[in-house]
Amino acid sequence: MLPPRLLRRVVLAPLVIAVAVALVLLSPLIALLAVTVSLVQSRHYAIMRWFLDVIYNTATGTFGLRVEVDEPELTADEQAARLARPVIVLSRHAGPGDSLLLVHHLLSVYGRRPRVVMKATMQLDPSLDVVGNRLPNVFVRHGRAGAGIFSEQIERLAGGLDQLGALVIFPEGGNWTPGRWRRGIRRLEEHGRGDLATRARDMPNLLPPRTGGALSAIAACPRADVIFVAHAGLDRIVTVGDVWRNLRVDQRVNAKWWRVPAAEVPRSADYAAQERWLYDWWQRIDAWISQNRPDDAGSPALAPGQVGG
């Protein structure tokens, strides 16, 4: 209900003028504050880039780790498009090191400023706890991955992406294990999604993707391209103990990046169609992993007797 006309003329009109004048007078201060915040974030990103560079250089120089990335051909158009829009990065998750490698490449190779959706337990690392909480990231608590509060945080991060921004999401929600693979399929069946459960059974290398966060992010940033990331070579490194048992000198990691331009992302489709689109990509990633796993990487694929249960 509108206030009386006299009140609108006598009180509200002068108030609008006063607010406009105040914004003009305060605009230099607001601009300075925005620049200061930007500089502080840039410094934190610089610290993160230095930290990850040290880890990466040690892994490649001392242990001979080789990371080979197959990505779209770097034509002039591709080069121009890479930093023209924000990106939402949806990656396969396998092993404790893949997220570090991915963020390192986004920072140091592609010049992006990543925002990462990760497990809250990652904060047990003191350095990550300090820097990670000073940057726009989301830490998801175990058992509450589907909670609305995290979807809202993901939407806010995605909606605030600038031209150099990158929102990194691991739709599987955790590293691949036989138990998680079976539980993921059972969860789909219990929610009446037998169609997706059937498709998940045909993806032995991946956990069924949790579509909520990924699709919320895509909807919240219509300008963003979507990057899909597959990798193979860290499959046998599932737990921290596996790092010591299975990390070899001269280990090779193969990776594949696909970029879907914003105009080709089916944002206008209904939710079910978007889920099918995401599962189509997940099946492509699963097939790529089977075909490109390094010879010494082993395979997480289940034996026939392990499929049930």
PDB file of C-alpha atoms in Angstrom:
ATOM      1  CA  MET A   1       0.000   0.000   0.000  1.00  0.00           C
ATOM      2  CA  LEU A   2       1.453   3.386  -1.031  1.00  0.00           C
ATOM      3  CA  PRO A   3       1.886   6.121   1.590  1.00  0.00           C
ATOM      4  CA  PRO A   4      -0.271   9.270   1.155  1.00  0.00           C
ATOM      5  CA  ARG A   5       0.699  11.624  -1.671  1.00  0.00           C
ATOM      6  CA  LEU A   6       1.555  14.448   0.754  1.00  0.00           C
ATOM      7  CA  LEU A   7       3.993  12.183   2.612  1.00  0.00           C
ATOM      8  CA  ARG A   8       5.577  11.067  -0.657  1.00  0.00           C
ATOM      9  CA  ARG A   9       6.096  14.655  -1.772  1.00  0.00           C
ATOM     10  CA  VAL A  10       7.207  16.162   1.549  1.00  0.00           C
ATOM     11  CA  VAL A  11       9.358  13.300   2.933  1.00  0.00           C
ATOM     12  CA  LEU A  12      10.279  10.782   0.284  1.00  0.00           C
ATOM     13  CA  ALA A  13      11.209  13.148  -2.541  1.00  0.00           C
ATOM     14  CA  PRO A  14      13.755  15.129  -0.450  1.00  0.00           C
ATOM     15  CA  LEU A  15      15.062  11.830   0.948  1.00  0.00           C
ATOM     16  CA  VAL A  16      15.799  10.532  -2.563  1.00  0.00           C
ATOM     17  CA  ILE A  17      17.679  13.743  -3.356  1.00  0.00           C
ATOM     18  CA  ALA A  18      19.662  13.482  -0.116  1.00  0.00           C
ATOM     19  CA  VAL A  19      20.600   9.863  -0.832  1.00  0.00           C
ATOM     20  CA  ALA A  20      21.722  10.767  -4.361  1.00  0.00           C
ATOM     21  CA  VAL A  21      23.906  13.601  -3.041  1.00  0.00           C
ATOM     22  CA  ALA A  22      25.388  11.290  -0.398  1.00  0.00           C
ATOM     23  CA  LEU A  23      26.268   8.680  -3.030  1.00  0.00           C
ATOM     24  CA  VAL A  24      28.028  11.316  -5.127  1.00  0.00           C
ATOM     25  CA  LEU A  25      30.027  12.549  -2.133  1.00  0.00           C
ATOM     26  CA  LEU A  26      30.870   9.041  -0.945  1.00  0.00           C
ATOM     27  CA  SER A  27      31.610   7.530  -4.357  1.00  0.00           C
ATOM     28  CA  PRO A  28      35.410   8.120  -4.105  1.00  0.00           C
ATOM     29  CA  LEU A  29      35.453   6.349  -0.730  1.00  0.00           C
ATOM     30  CA  ILE A  30      33.330   3.489  -2.067  1.00  0.00           C
ATOM     31  CA  ALA A  31      35.622   3.151  -5.082  1.00  0.00           C
ATOM     32  CA  LEU A  32      38.696   3.165  -2.835  1.00  0.00           C
ATOM     33  CA  LEU A  33      37.159   0.493  -0.633  1.00  0.00           C
ATOM     34  CA  ALA A  34      36.370  -1.664  -3.679  1.00  0.00           C
ATOM     35  CA  VAL A  35      39.944  -1.313  -4.951  1.00  0.00           C
ATOM     36  CA  THR A  36      41.314  -2.166  -1.503  1.00  0.00           C
ATOM     37  CA  VAL A  37      39.201  -5.326  -1.279  1.00  0.00           C
ATOM     38  CA  SER A  38      40.299  -6.282  -4.793  1.00  0.00           C
ATOM     39  CA  LEU A  39      43.962  -5.758  -3.920  1.00  0.00           C
ATOM     40  CA  VAL A  40      43.633  -7.835  -0.739  1.00  0.00           C
ATOM     41  CA  GLN A  41      42.027 -10.706  -2.668  1.00  0.00           C
ATOM     42  CA  SER A  42      44.687 -10.443  -5.356  1.00  0.00           C
ATOM     43  CA  ARG A  43      47.363 -10.764  -2.685  1.00  0.00           C
ATOM     44  CA  HIS A  44      45.728 -13.875  -1.277  1.00  0.00           C
ATOM     45  CA  TYR A  45      45.514 -15.386  -4.749  1.00  0.00           C
ATOM     46  CA  ALA A  46      49.206 -14.584  -5.226  1.00  0.00           C
ATOM     47  CA  ILE A  47      50.034 -16.425  -1.991  1.00  0.00           C
ATOM     48  CA  MET A  48      47.952 -19.412  -3.079  1.00  0.00           C
ATOM     49  CA  ARG A  49      49.608 -19.438  -6.495  1.00  0.00           C
ATOM     50  CA  TRP A  50      53.075 -19.361  -4.889  1.00  0.00           C
ATOM     51  CA  PHE A  51      52.136 -22.179  -2.489  1.00  0.00           C
ATOM     52  CA  LEU A  52      50.764 -24.396  -5.258  1.00  0.00           C
ATOM     53  CA  ASP A  53      53.715 -23.591  -7.530  1.00  0.00           C
ATOM     54  CA  VAL A  54      56.074 -24.867  -4.832  1.00  0.00           C
ATOM     55  CA  ILE A  55      54.106 -28.107  -4.494  1.00  0.00           C
ATOM     56  CA  TYR A  56      53.822 -28.581  -8.258  1.00  0.00           C
ATOM     57  CA  ASN A  57      57.483 -27.818  -8.963  1.00  0.00           C
ATOM     58  CA  THR A  58      58.549 -30.200  -6.204  1.00  0.00           C
ATOM     59  CA  ALA A  59      56.326 -32.958  -7.570  1.00  0.00           C
ATOM     60  CA  THR A  60      57.549 -32.496 -11.136  1.00  0.00           C
ATOM     61  CA  GLY A  61      61.184 -31.730 -10.350  1.00  0.00           C
ATOM     62  CA  THR A  62      61.861 -34.133  -7.496  1.00  0.00           C
ATOM     63  CA  PHE A  63      59.420 -36.979  -8.143  1.00  0.00           C
ATOM     64  CA  GLY A  64      59.162 -36.616 -11.918  1.00  0.00           C
ATOM     65  CA  LEU A  65      55.402 -36.164 -11.950  1.00  0.00           C
ATOM     66  CA  ARG A  66      54.179 -35.508 -15.507  1.00  0.00           C
ATOM     67  CA  VAL A  67      50.834 -33.852 -16.185  1.00  0.00           C
ATOM     68  CA  GLU A  68      49.691 -34.004 -19.803  1.00  0.00           C
ATOM     69  CA  VAL A  69      46.574 -31.966 -20.593  1.00  0.00           C
ATOM     70  CA  ASP A  70      44.561 -32.476 -23.768  1.00  0.00           C
ATOM     71  CA  GLU A  71      42.489 -29.352 -24.359  1.00  0.00           C
ATOM     72  CA  PRO A  72      40.857 -27.452 -27.230  1.00  0.00           C
ATOM     73  CA  GLU A  73      43.340 -26.390 -29.897  1.00  0.00           C
ATOM     74  CA  LEU A  74      44.752 -22.974 -29.035  1.00  0.00           C
ATOM     75  CA  THR A  75      43.532 -21.101 -32.091  1.00  0.00           C
ATOM     76  CA  ALA A  76      43.250 -17.322 -32.103  1.00  0.00           C
ATOM     77  CA  ASP A  77      39.515 -17.599 -31.426  1.00  0.00           C
ATOM     78  CA  GLU A  78      40.074 -20.057 -28.583  1.00  0.00           C
ATOM     79  CA  GLN A  79      42.749 -17.839 -27.043  1.00  0.00           C
ATOM     80  CA  ALA A  80      40.435 -14.830 -27.173  1.00  0.00           C
ATOM     81  CA  ALA A  81      37.510 -16.806 -25.740  1.00  0.00           C
ATOM     82  CA  ARG A  82      39.426 -18.238 -22.782  1.00  0.00           C
ATOM     83  CA  LEU A  83      39.427 -15.052 -20.740  1.00  0.00           C
ATOM     84  CA  ALA A  84      36.366 -13.443 -22.293  1.00  0.00           C
ATOM     85  CA  ARG A  85      33.864 -14.946 -19.859  1.00  0.00           C
ATOM     86  CA  PRO A  86      33.773 -16.540 -16.396  1.00  0.00           C
ATOM     87  CA  VAL A  87      33.842 -20.320 -16.257  1.00  0.00           C
ATOM     88  CA  ILE A  88      32.223 -22.995 -14.135  1.00  0.00           C
ATOM     89  CA  VAL A  89      34.567 -25.976 -13.862  1.00  0.00           C
ATOM     90  CA  LEU A  90      33.024 -29.403 -13.239  1.00  0.00           C
ATOM     91  CA  SER A  91      35.733 -31.962 -12.519  1.00  0.00           C
ATOM     92  CA  ARG A  92      36.067 -35.634 -11.795  1.00  0.00           C
ATOM     93  CA  HIS A  93      37.403 -36.220  -8.268  1.00  0.00           C
ATOM     94  CA  ALA A  94      39.870 -39.005  -7.530  1.00  0.00           C
ATOM     95  CA  GLY A  95      42.591 -38.803  -4.945  1.00  0.00           C
ATOM     96  CA  PRO A  96      43.762 -36.027  -2.609  1.00  0.00           C
ATOM     97  CA  GLY A  97      45.997 -34.372  -5.188  1.00  0.00           C
ATOM     98  CA  ASP A  98      43.697 -33.745  -8.133  1.00  0.00           C
ATOM     99  CA  SER A  99      42.086 -30.635  -6.668  1.00  0.00           C
ATOM    100  CA  LEU A 100      45.531 -29.097  -6.040  1.00  0.00           C
ATOM    101  CA  LEU A 101      46.630 -29.824  -9.612  1.00  0.00           C
ATOM    102  CA  LEU A 102      43.407 -28.366 -11.013  1.00  0.00           C
ATOM    103  CA  VAL A 103      43.542 -25.157  -8.972  1.00  0.00           C
ATOM    104  CA  HIS A 104      47.260 -24.798  -9.784  1.00  0.00           C
ATOM    105  CA  HIS A 105      46.547 -24.919 -13.508  1.00  0.00           C
ATOM    106  CA  LEU A 106      43.668 -22.448 -13.222  1.00  0.00           C
ATOM    107  CA  LEU A 107      45.877 -19.980 -11.346  1.00  0.00           C
ATOM    108  CA  SER A 108      49.276 -20.395 -12.976  1.00  0.00           C
ATOM    109  CA  VAL A 109      48.503 -21.574 -16.508  1.00  0.00           C
ATOM    110  CA  TYR A 110      45.146 -20.000 -17.307  1.00  0.00           C
ATOM    111  CA  GLY A 111      45.322 -16.825 -15.204  1.00  0.00           C
ATOM    112  CA  ARG A 112      41.993 -17.481 -13.496  1.00  0.00           C
ATOM    113  CA  ARG A 113      40.863 -16.638  -9.961  1.00  0.00           C
ATOM    114  CA  PRO A 114      39.279 -19.868  -8.739  1.00  0.00           C
ATOM    115  CA  ARG A 115      36.533 -20.176  -6.176  1.00  0.00           C
ATOM    116  CA  VAL A 116      36.304 -23.754  -4.953  1.00  0.00           C
ATOM    117  CA  VAL A 117      33.513 -25.847  -3.446  1.00  0.00           C
ATOM    118  CA  MET A 118      35.300 -28.333  -1.196  1.00  0.00           C
ATOM    119  CA  LYS A 119      34.893 -30.497   1.868  1.00  0.00           C
ATOM    120  CA  ALA A 120      35.018 -28.772   5.243  1.00  0.00           C
ATOM    121  CA  THR A 121      37.680 -31.274   6.353  1.00  0.00           C
ATOM    122  CA  MET A 122      40.136 -29.567   3.986  1.00  0.00           C
ATOM    123  CA  GLN A 123      40.378 -26.868   6.658  1.00  0.00           C
ATOM    124  CA  LEU A 124      42.374 -29.306   8.786  1.00  0.00           C
ATOM    125  CA  ASP A 125      45.355 -28.171   6.723  1.00  0.00           C
ATOM    126  CA  PRO A 126      46.414 -24.936   8.510  1.00  0.00           C
ATOM    127  CA  SER A 127      47.655 -23.170   5.368  1.00  0.00           C
ATOM    128  CA  LEU A 128      44.512 -23.991   3.425  1.00  0.00           C
ATOM    129  CA  ASP A 129      42.388 -23.026   6.413  1.00  0.00           C
ATOM    130  CA  VAL A 130      43.898 -19.542   6.574  1.00  0.00           C
ATOM    131  CA  VAL A 131      44.061 -18.701   2.871  1.00  0.00           C
ATOM    132  CA  GLY A 132      40.943 -20.651   1.889  1.00  0.00           C
ATOM    133  CA  ASN A 133      38.741 -18.753   4.316  1.00  0.00           C
ATOM    134  CA  ARG A 134      40.027 -15.396   3.104  1.00  0.00           C
ATOM    135  CA  LEU A 135      38.926 -16.143  -0.442  1.00  0.00           C
ATOM    136  CA  PRO A 136      35.388 -16.737  -1.717  1.00  0.00           C
ATOM    137  CA  ASN A 137      35.164 -20.518  -1.272  1.00  0.00           C
ATOM    138  CA  VAL A 138      32.476 -22.858   0.072  1.00  0.00           C
ATOM    139  CA  PHE A 139      33.316 -25.557   2.631  1.00  0.00           C
ATOM    140  CA  VAL A 140      30.655 -28.273   2.636  1.00  0.00           C
ATOM    141  CA  ARG A 141      30.172 -30.286   5.824  1.00  0.00           C
ATOM    142  CA  HIS A 142      29.876 -34.069   5.654  1.00  0.00           C
ATOM    143  CA  GLY A 143      26.298 -35.266   5.674  1.00  0.00           C
ATOM    144  CA  ARG A 144      24.923 -31.842   4.706  1.00  0.00           C
ATOM    145  CA  ALA A 145      25.988 -31.737   1.059  1.00  0.00           C
ATOM    146  CA  GLY A 146      22.388 -31.390  -0.051  1.00  0.00           C
ATOM    147  CA  ALA A 147      21.476 -28.685   2.443  1.00  0.00           C
ATOM    148  CA  GLY A 148      19.923 -25.542   0.991  1.00  0.00           C
ATOM    149  CA  ILE A 149      22.455 -23.279   2.696  1.00  0.00           C
ATOM    150  CA  PHE A 150      25.262 -24.672   0.561  1.00  0.00           C
ATOM    151  CA  SER A 151      23.254 -24.331  -2.651  1.00  0.00           C
ATOM    152  CA  GLU A 152      22.639 -20.699  -1.742  1.00  0.00           C
ATOM    153  CA  GLN A 153      26.359 -20.152  -1.118  1.00  0.00           C
ATOM    154  CA  ILE A 154      27.243 -21.788  -4.441  1.00  0.00           C
ATOM    155  CA  GLU A 155      24.703 -19.612  -6.249  1.00  0.00           C
ATOM    156  CA  ARG A 156      26.153 -16.506  -4.599  1.00  0.00           C
ATOM    157  CA  LEU A 157      29.706 -17.449  -5.619  1.00  0.00           C
ATOM    158  CA  ALA A 158      28.635 -18.207  -9.185  1.00  0.00           C
ATOM    159  CA  GLY A 159      26.580 -15.021  -9.462  1.00  0.00           C
ATOM    160  CA  GLY A 160      29.576 -12.937  -8.389  1.00  0.00           C
ATOM    161  CA  LEU A 161      32.044 -14.320 -10.947  1.00  0.00           C
ATOM    162  CA  ASP A 162      33.860 -11.712 -13.002  1.00  0.00           C
ATOM    163  CA  GLN A 163      35.579 -12.157 -16.361  1.00  0.00           C
ATOM    164  CA  LEU A 164      38.583 -13.936 -14.795  1.00  0.00           C
ATOM    165  CA  GLY A 165      36.536 -15.921 -12.288  1.00  0.00           C
ATOM    166  CA  ALA A 166      36.298 -19.703 -12.149  1.00  0.00           C
ATOM    167  CA  LEU A 167      33.992 -21.672  -9.866  1.00  0.00           C
ATOM    168  CA  VAL A 168      35.334 -25.200  -9.287  1.00  0.00           C
ATOM    169  CA  ILE A 169      32.874 -27.936  -8.313  1.00  0.00           C
ATOM    170  CA  PHE A 170      33.443 -31.676  -7.899  1.00  0.00           C
ATOM    171  CA  PRO A 171      29.920 -33.029  -8.528  1.00  0.00           C
ATOM    172  CA  GLU A 172      30.799 -36.490  -7.204  1.00  0.00           C
ATOM    173  CA  GLY A 173      31.227 -35.001  -3.729  1.00  0.00           C
ATOM    174  CA  GLY A 174      34.190 -37.208  -2.830  1.00  0.00           C
ATOM    175  CA  ASN A 175      36.841 -39.601  -4.059  1.00  0.00           C
ATOM    176  CA  TRP A 176      35.795 -42.783  -5.838  1.00  0.00           C
ATOM    177  CA  THR A 177      35.563 -45.934  -3.700  1.00  0.00           C
ATOM    178  CA  PRO A 178      33.566 -49.134  -4.370  1.00  0.00           C
ATOM    179  CA  GLY A 179      31.343 -48.437  -1.349  1.00  0.00           C
ATOM    180  CA  ARG A 180      30.578 -44.856  -2.378  1.00  0.00           C
ATOM    181  CA  TRP A 181      29.849 -46.017  -5.933  1.00  0.00           C
ATOM    182  CA  ARG A 182      27.300 -48.554  -4.715  1.00  0.00           C
ATOM    183  CA  ARG A 183      25.767 -46.151  -2.192  1.00  0.00           C
ATOM    184  CA  GLY A 184      25.426 -43.483  -4.861  1.00  0.00           C
ATOM    185  CA  ILE A 185      23.457 -45.850  -7.090  1.00  0.00           C
ATOM    186  CA  ARG A 186      21.324 -46.982  -4.157  1.00  0.00           C
ATOM    187  CA  ARG A 187      20.581 -43.339  -3.253  1.00  0.00           C
ATOM    188  CA  LEU A 188      19.273 -42.705  -6.764  1.00  0.00           C
ATOM    189  CA  GLU A 189      17.055 -45.793  -6.564  1.00  0.00           C
ATOM    190  CA  GLU A 190      15.673 -44.753  -3.174  1.00  0.00           C
ATOM    191  CA  HIS A 191      14.768 -41.343  -4.618  1.00  0.00           C
ATOM    192  CA  GLY A 192      12.890 -42.922  -7.486  1.00  0.00           C
ATOM    193  CA  ARG A 193      15.560 -42.162 -10.080  1.00  0.00           C
ATOM    194  CA  GLY A 194      15.999 -45.613 -11.529  1.00  0.00           C
ATOM    195  CA  ASP A 195      16.779 -44.035 -14.907  1.00  0.00           C
ATOM    196  CA  LEU A 196      19.851 -42.273 -13.503  1.00  0.00           C
ATOM    197  CA  ALA A 197      20.809 -45.315 -11.414  1.00  0.00           C
ATOM    198  CA  THR A 198      20.931 -47.406 -14.588  1.00  0.00           C
ATOM    199  CA  ARG A 199      23.193 -44.863 -16.231  1.00  0.00           C
ATOM    200  CA  ALA A 200      25.390 -44.703 -13.120  1.00  0.00           C
ATOM    201  CA  ARG A 201      25.954 -48.483 -13.257  1.00  0.00           C
ATOM    202  CA  ASP A 202      27.431 -47.998 -16.707  1.00  0.00           C
ATOM    203  CA  MET A 203      30.011 -45.561 -15.323  1.00  0.00           C
ATOM    204  CA  PRO A 204      32.386 -47.775 -13.274  1.00  0.00           C
ATOM    205  CA  ASN A 205      35.085 -45.082 -13.034  1.00  0.00           C
ATOM    206  CA  LEU A 206      32.930 -42.340 -11.532  1.00  0.00           C
ATOM    207  CA  LEU A 207      30.486 -41.705  -8.723  1.00  0.00           C
ATOM    208  CA  PRO A 208      27.011 -40.555  -9.768  1.00  0.00           C
ATOM    209  CA  PRO A 209      27.170 -36.752  -9.954  1.00  0.00           C
ATOM    210  CA  ARG A 210      25.171 -34.715  -7.449  1.00  0.00           C
ATOM    211  CA  THR A 211      23.490 -32.386  -9.888  1.00  0.00           C
ATOM    212  CA  GLY A 212      22.019 -29.764  -7.525  1.00  0.00           C
ATOM    213  CA  GLY A 213      25.089 -27.618  -6.871  1.00  0.00           C
ATOM    214  CA  ALA A 214      26.395 -27.793 -10.430  1.00  0.00           C
ATOM    215  CA  LEU A 215      23.081 -26.848 -12.048  1.00  0.00           C
ATOM    216  CA  SER A 216      22.456 -24.102  -9.473  1.00  0.00           C
ATOM    217  CA  ALA A 217      25.835 -22.565 -10.307  1.00  0.00           C
ATOM    218  CA  ILE A 218      25.183 -22.782 -14.044  1.00  0.00           C
ATOM    219  CA  ALA A 219      21.825 -21.049 -13.635  1.00  0.00           C
ATOM    220  CA  ALA A 220      23.265 -18.329 -11.396  1.00  0.00           C
ATOM    221  CA  CYS A 221      25.859 -17.206 -13.951  1.00  0.00           C
ATOM    222  CA  PRO A 222      24.301 -17.151 -17.444  1.00  0.00           C
ATOM    223  CA  ARG A 223      27.474 -15.638 -18.981  1.00  0.00           C
ATOM    224  CA  ALA A 224      29.718 -18.497 -17.885  1.00  0.00           C
ATOM    225  CA  ASP A 225      31.196 -21.160 -20.116  1.00  0.00           C
ATOM    226  CA  VAL A 226      31.240 -24.643 -18.594  1.00  0.00           C
ATOM    227  CA  ILE A 227      34.511 -26.588 -18.426  1.00  0.00           C
ATOM    228  CA  PHE A 228      34.444 -30.362 -17.945  1.00  0.00           C
ATOM    229  CA  VAL A 229      37.621 -31.990 -16.633  1.00  0.00           C
ATOM    230  CA  ALA A 230      38.590 -35.647 -16.811  1.00  0.00           C
ATOM    231  CA  HIS A 231      41.853 -37.078 -15.532  1.00  0.00           C
ATOM    232  CA  ALA A 232      43.455 -40.457 -15.058  1.00  0.00           C
ATOM    233  CA  GLY A 233      46.581 -41.521 -13.223  1.00  0.00           C
ATOM    234  CA  LEU A 234      45.692 -40.902  -9.597  1.00  0.00           C
ATOM    235  CA  ASP A 235      43.101 -43.680  -9.434  1.00  0.00           C
ATOM    236  CA  ARG A 236      44.916 -45.865  -6.919  1.00  0.00           C
ATOM    237  CA  ILE A 237      45.563 -42.930  -4.573  1.00  0.00           C
ATOM    238  CA  VAL A 238      42.241 -42.929  -2.733  1.00  0.00           C
ATOM    239  CA  THR A 239      43.325 -42.437   0.890  1.00  0.00           C
ATOM    240  CA  VAL A 240      46.213 -40.571   2.497  1.00  0.00           C
ATOM    241  CA  GLY A 241      47.896 -43.935   3.142  1.00  0.00           C
ATOM    242  CA  ASP A 242      47.745 -44.665  -0.580  1.00  0.00           C
ATOM    243  CA  VAL A 243      49.999 -41.664  -1.188  1.00  0.00           C
ATOM    244  CA  TRP A 244      52.871 -43.557   0.431  1.00  0.00           C
ATOM    245  CA  ARG A 245      51.972 -46.952  -1.042  1.00  0.00           C
ATOM    246  CA  ASN A 246      51.165 -46.001  -4.625  1.00  0.00           C
ATOM    247  CA  LEU A 247      52.763 -42.651  -5.509  1.00  0.00           C
ATOM    248  CA  ARG A 248      55.627 -43.515  -7.828  1.00  0.00           C
ATOM    249  CA  VAL A 249      58.590 -41.632  -9.206  1.00  0.00           C
ATOM    250  CA  ASP A 250      57.890 -40.534 -12.788  1.00  0.00           C
ATOM    251  CA  GLN A 251      54.139 -40.919 -12.345  1.00  0.00           C
ATOM    252  CA  ARG A 252      52.076 -39.611 -15.250  1.00  0.00           C
ATOM    253  CA  VAL A 253      48.660 -37.953 -15.033  1.00  0.00           C
ATOM    254  CA  ASN A 254      46.601 -37.575 -18.187  1.00  0.00           C
ATOM    255  CA  ALA A 255      43.877 -34.914 -18.262  1.00  0.00           C
ATOM    256  CA  LYS A 256      41.254 -33.760 -20.725  1.00  0.00           C
ATOM    257  CA  TRP A 257      39.458 -30.395 -20.705  1.00  0.00           C
ATOM    258  CA  TRP A 258      36.327 -29.617 -22.718  1.00  0.00           C
ATOM    259  CA  ARG A 259      34.907 -26.080 -22.892  1.00  0.00           C
ATOM    260  CA  VAL A 260      31.191 -25.648 -23.603  1.00  0.00           C
ATOM    261  CA  PRO A 261      30.491 -22.030 -24.657  1.00  0.00           C
ATOM    262  CA  ALA A 262      27.792 -20.293 -22.631  1.00  0.00           C
ATOM    263  CA  ALA A 263      25.443 -20.177 -25.621  1.00  0.00           C
ATOM    264  CA  GLU A 264      25.566 -23.982 -25.937  1.00  0.00           C
ATOM    265  CA  VAL A 265      24.755 -24.723 -22.275  1.00  0.00           C
ATOM    266  CA  PRO A 266      21.058 -25.797 -22.015  1.00  0.00           C
ATOM    267  CA  ARG A 267      20.089 -23.270 -19.358  1.00  0.00           C
ATOM    268  CA  SER A 268      16.603 -22.788 -20.808  1.00  0.00           C
ATOM    269  CA  ALA A 269      15.813 -26.518 -20.699  1.00  0.00           C
ATOM    270  CA  ASP A 270      13.813 -28.009 -17.838  1.00  0.00           C
ATOM    271  CA  TYR A 271      15.625 -29.493 -14.842  1.00  0.00           C
ATOM    272  CA  ALA A 272      15.284 -33.113 -16.002  1.00  0.00           C
ATOM    273  CA  ALA A 273      16.799 -32.257 -19.379  1.00  0.00           C
ATOM    274  CA  GLN A 274      19.696 -30.469 -17.669  1.00  0.00           C
ATOM    275  CA  GLU A 275      20.303 -33.544 -15.500  1.00  0.00           C
ATOM    276  CA  ARG A 276      20.414 -35.729 -18.616  1.00  0.00           C
ATOM    277  CA  TRP A 277      22.852 -33.283 -20.195  1.00  0.00           C
ATOM    278  CA  LEU A 278      25.120 -33.473 -17.150  1.00  0.00           C
ATOM    279  CA  TYR A 279      24.944 -37.283 -17.124  1.00  0.00           C
ATOM    280  CA  ASP A 280      25.790 -37.303 -20.858  1.00  0.00           C
ATOM    281  CA  TRP A 281      28.976 -35.442 -20.072  1.00  0.00           C
ATOM    282  CA  TRP A 282      29.720 -37.688 -17.118  1.00  0.00           C
ATOM    283  CA  GLN A 283      29.447 -40.746 -19.386  1.00  0.00           C
ATOM    284  CA  ARG A 284      31.826 -39.091 -21.843  1.00  0.00           C
ATOM    285  CA  ILE A 285      34.300 -38.515 -19.002  1.00  0.00           C
ATOM    286  CA  ASP A 286      33.948 -42.136 -17.841  1.00  0.00           C
ATOM    287  CA  ALA A 287      34.634 -43.444 -21.364  1.00  0.00           C
ATOM    288  CA  TRP A 288      37.659 -41.143 -21.697  1.00  0.00           C
ATOM    289  CA  ILE A 289      39.094 -42.412 -18.402  1.00  0.00           C
ATOM    290  CA  SER A 290      38.824 -46.044 -19.541  1.00  0.00           C
ATOM    291  CA  GLN A 291      40.641 -45.215 -22.763  1.00  0.00           C
ATOM    292  CA  ASN A 292      43.344 -42.914 -21.367  1.00  0.00           C
ATOM    293  CA  ARG A 293      44.383 -44.342 -18.033  1.00  0.00           C
ATOM    294  CA  PRO A 294      48.197 -44.656 -17.890  1.00  0.00           C
ATOM    295  CA  ASP A 295      49.391 -48.257 -18.023  1.00  0.00           C
ATOM    296  CA  ASP A 296      50.752 -48.147 -14.460  1.00  0.00           C
ATOM    297  CA  ALA A 297      47.756 -46.369 -12.909  1.00  0.00           C
ATOM    298  CA  GLY A 298      45.647 -49.398 -12.197  1.00  0.00           C
ATOM    299  CA  SER A 299      41.877 -49.351 -12.495  1.00  0.00           C
ATOM    300  CA  PRO A 300      39.115 -48.693  -9.957  1.00  0.00           C
ATOM    301  CA  ALA A 301      36.609 -50.648 -12.053  1.00  0.00           C
ATOM    302  CA  LEU A 302      34.606 -53.151 -10.054  1.00  0.00           C
ATOM    303  CA  ALA A 303      34.811 -56.857 -10.518  1.00  0.00           C
ATOM    304  CA  PRO A 304      31.478 -58.465 -11.495  1.00  0.00           C
ATOM    305  CA  GLY A 305      30.887 -59.755  -7.972  1.00  0.00           C
ATOM    306  CA  GLN A 306      31.234 -56.245  -6.535  1.00  0.00           C
ATOM    307  CA  VAL A 307      28.467 -54.575  -8.515  1.00  0.00           C
ATOM    308  CA  GLY A 308      25.653 -55.547  -6.213  1.00  0.00           C
ATOM    309  CA  GLY A 309      25.327 -54.991  -2.493  1.00  0.00           C
TER     310      GLY A 309
END
